[in-house]
Structures are given as C-alpha cells and as structure tokens.
Coordinates of C-alpha atoms in Angstrom, one line a residue:
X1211 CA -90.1 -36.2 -17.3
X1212 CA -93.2 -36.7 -19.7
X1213 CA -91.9 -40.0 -20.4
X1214 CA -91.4 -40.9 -16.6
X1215 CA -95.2 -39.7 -16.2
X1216 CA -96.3 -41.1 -19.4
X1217 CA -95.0 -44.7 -18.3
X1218 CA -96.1 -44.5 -14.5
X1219 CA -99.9 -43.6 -16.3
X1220 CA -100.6 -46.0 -18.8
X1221 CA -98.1 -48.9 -18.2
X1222 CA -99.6 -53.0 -17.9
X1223 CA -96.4 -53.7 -15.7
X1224 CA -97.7 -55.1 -12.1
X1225 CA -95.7 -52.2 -10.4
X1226 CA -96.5 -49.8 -12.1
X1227 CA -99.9 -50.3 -11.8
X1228 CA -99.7 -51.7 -7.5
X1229 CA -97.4 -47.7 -7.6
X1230 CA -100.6 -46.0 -9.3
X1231 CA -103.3 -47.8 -6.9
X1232 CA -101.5 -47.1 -3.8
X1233 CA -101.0 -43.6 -4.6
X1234 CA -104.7 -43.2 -5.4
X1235 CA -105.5 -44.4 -1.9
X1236 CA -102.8 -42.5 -0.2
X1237 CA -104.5 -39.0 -2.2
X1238 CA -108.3 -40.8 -1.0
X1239 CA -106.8 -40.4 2.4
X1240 CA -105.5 -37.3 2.3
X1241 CA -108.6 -36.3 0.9
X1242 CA -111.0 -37.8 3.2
X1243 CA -108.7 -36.4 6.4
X1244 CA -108.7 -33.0 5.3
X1245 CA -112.4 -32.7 3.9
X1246 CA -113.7 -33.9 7.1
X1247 CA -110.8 -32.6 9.3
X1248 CA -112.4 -29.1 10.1
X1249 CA -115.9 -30.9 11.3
X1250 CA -114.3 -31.9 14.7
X1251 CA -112.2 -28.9 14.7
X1252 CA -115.3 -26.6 15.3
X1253 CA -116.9 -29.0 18.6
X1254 CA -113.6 -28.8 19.9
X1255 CA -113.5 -24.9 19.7
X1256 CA -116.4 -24.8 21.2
X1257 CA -115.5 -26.8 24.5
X1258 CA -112.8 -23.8 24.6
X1259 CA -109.4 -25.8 23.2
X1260 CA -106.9 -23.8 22.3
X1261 CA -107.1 -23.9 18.1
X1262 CA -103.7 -25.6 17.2
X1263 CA -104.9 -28.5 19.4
X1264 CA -108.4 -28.4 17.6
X1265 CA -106.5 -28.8 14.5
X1266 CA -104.8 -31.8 15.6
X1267 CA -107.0 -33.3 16.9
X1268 CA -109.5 -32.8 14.2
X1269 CA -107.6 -34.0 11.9
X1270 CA -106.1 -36.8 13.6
X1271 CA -109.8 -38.1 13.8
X1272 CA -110.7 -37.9 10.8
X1273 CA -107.4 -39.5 9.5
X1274 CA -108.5 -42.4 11.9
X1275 CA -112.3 -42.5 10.2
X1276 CA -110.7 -42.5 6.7
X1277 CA -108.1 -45.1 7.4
X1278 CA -111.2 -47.4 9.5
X1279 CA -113.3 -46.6 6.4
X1280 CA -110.9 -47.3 3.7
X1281 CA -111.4 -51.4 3.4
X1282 CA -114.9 -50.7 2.8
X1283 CA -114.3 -48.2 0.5
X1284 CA -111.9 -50.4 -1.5
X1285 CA -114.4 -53.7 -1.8
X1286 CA -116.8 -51.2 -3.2
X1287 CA -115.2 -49.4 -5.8
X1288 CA -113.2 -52.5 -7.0
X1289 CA -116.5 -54.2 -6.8
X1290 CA -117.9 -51.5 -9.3
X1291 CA -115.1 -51.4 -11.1
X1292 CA -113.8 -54.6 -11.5
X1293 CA -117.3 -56.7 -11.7
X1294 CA -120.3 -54.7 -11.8
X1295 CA -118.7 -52.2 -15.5
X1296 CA -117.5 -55.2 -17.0
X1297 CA -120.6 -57.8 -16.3
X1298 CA -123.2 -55.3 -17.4
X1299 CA -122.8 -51.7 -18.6
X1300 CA -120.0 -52.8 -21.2
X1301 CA -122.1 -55.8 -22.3
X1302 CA -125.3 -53.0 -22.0
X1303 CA -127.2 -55.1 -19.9
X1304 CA -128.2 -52.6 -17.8
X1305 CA -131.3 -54.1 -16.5
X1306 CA -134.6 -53.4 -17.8
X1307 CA -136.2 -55.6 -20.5
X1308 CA -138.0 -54.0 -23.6

C-alpha cells in the first residue's frame, strides 16, 4: 500500500501525474460544493422548504457555481504555478529594485 501511495505521489509518469491533478480538482469541488452548500440552504429555509429539499437544492447550486467557476480557477493557479513561481520567486526577482 505505501508503495502504491508512494508512486501515485511523487511519480514523473504522465498518468500518474493527469490521476493526481484530476483528483485535486475533483477534492476542489467537493470542497467548494460543500463549503458553500449550507449558504443557500438557509434562504431556502426561510421561504418555508421542507429541509431535505433545502439540502438539495443548496448543494446542487453550489456544485453548479463550483463546476462554472472551476476553468477560472484552473488558469489562475496554473498561471501561478506554472509561470509566475518559476519566472520570478525561484529566480528572486520579486520586484523591487535596491
């Protein structure tokens, strides 16, 4: 099992690492729906909807949000990530001039 985890962590191979990306998105998701799930949840109360369709719906809006949100999301962090870490903090450029 460590060796199966081990591998999936720190492996090069192109699969391993499109496995390791997907999954962090899929957990973002997840995330994002359930963080922001319970915001709805209360309105609906409110308005006098029974609570296991408050829940639903909640979260099934906020699943939509994250999923509309998640392209946006995933140009800017692979921006940072990818381009802005490399080009300048790991070169220590970070922009001021002494």
């Amino acid at each position: 099992m460590q060796r199966l985890s081990n591998e999936f962590a720190f492996s090069n191979q192109l699969r391993q690492r499109l496995a390791r990306h997907g999954l962090f998105w899929l957990a973002w998701i997840l995330f994002f729906a359930f963080t922001y799930g319970f915001l709805p949840f209360g309105a609906l109360l409110q308005k006098g909807i029974s609570w296991n369709v408050a829940i639903f719906q909640g979260f099934s809006i906020a699943f939509i949000d994250a999923v509309l949100f998640m392209p946006a999301h995933m140009f800017l962090t692979y921006l940072i990530l990818y381009w802005l870490v490399p080009r300048f903090l790991l070169k220590n450029r970070y922009g001021f001039r002494a």
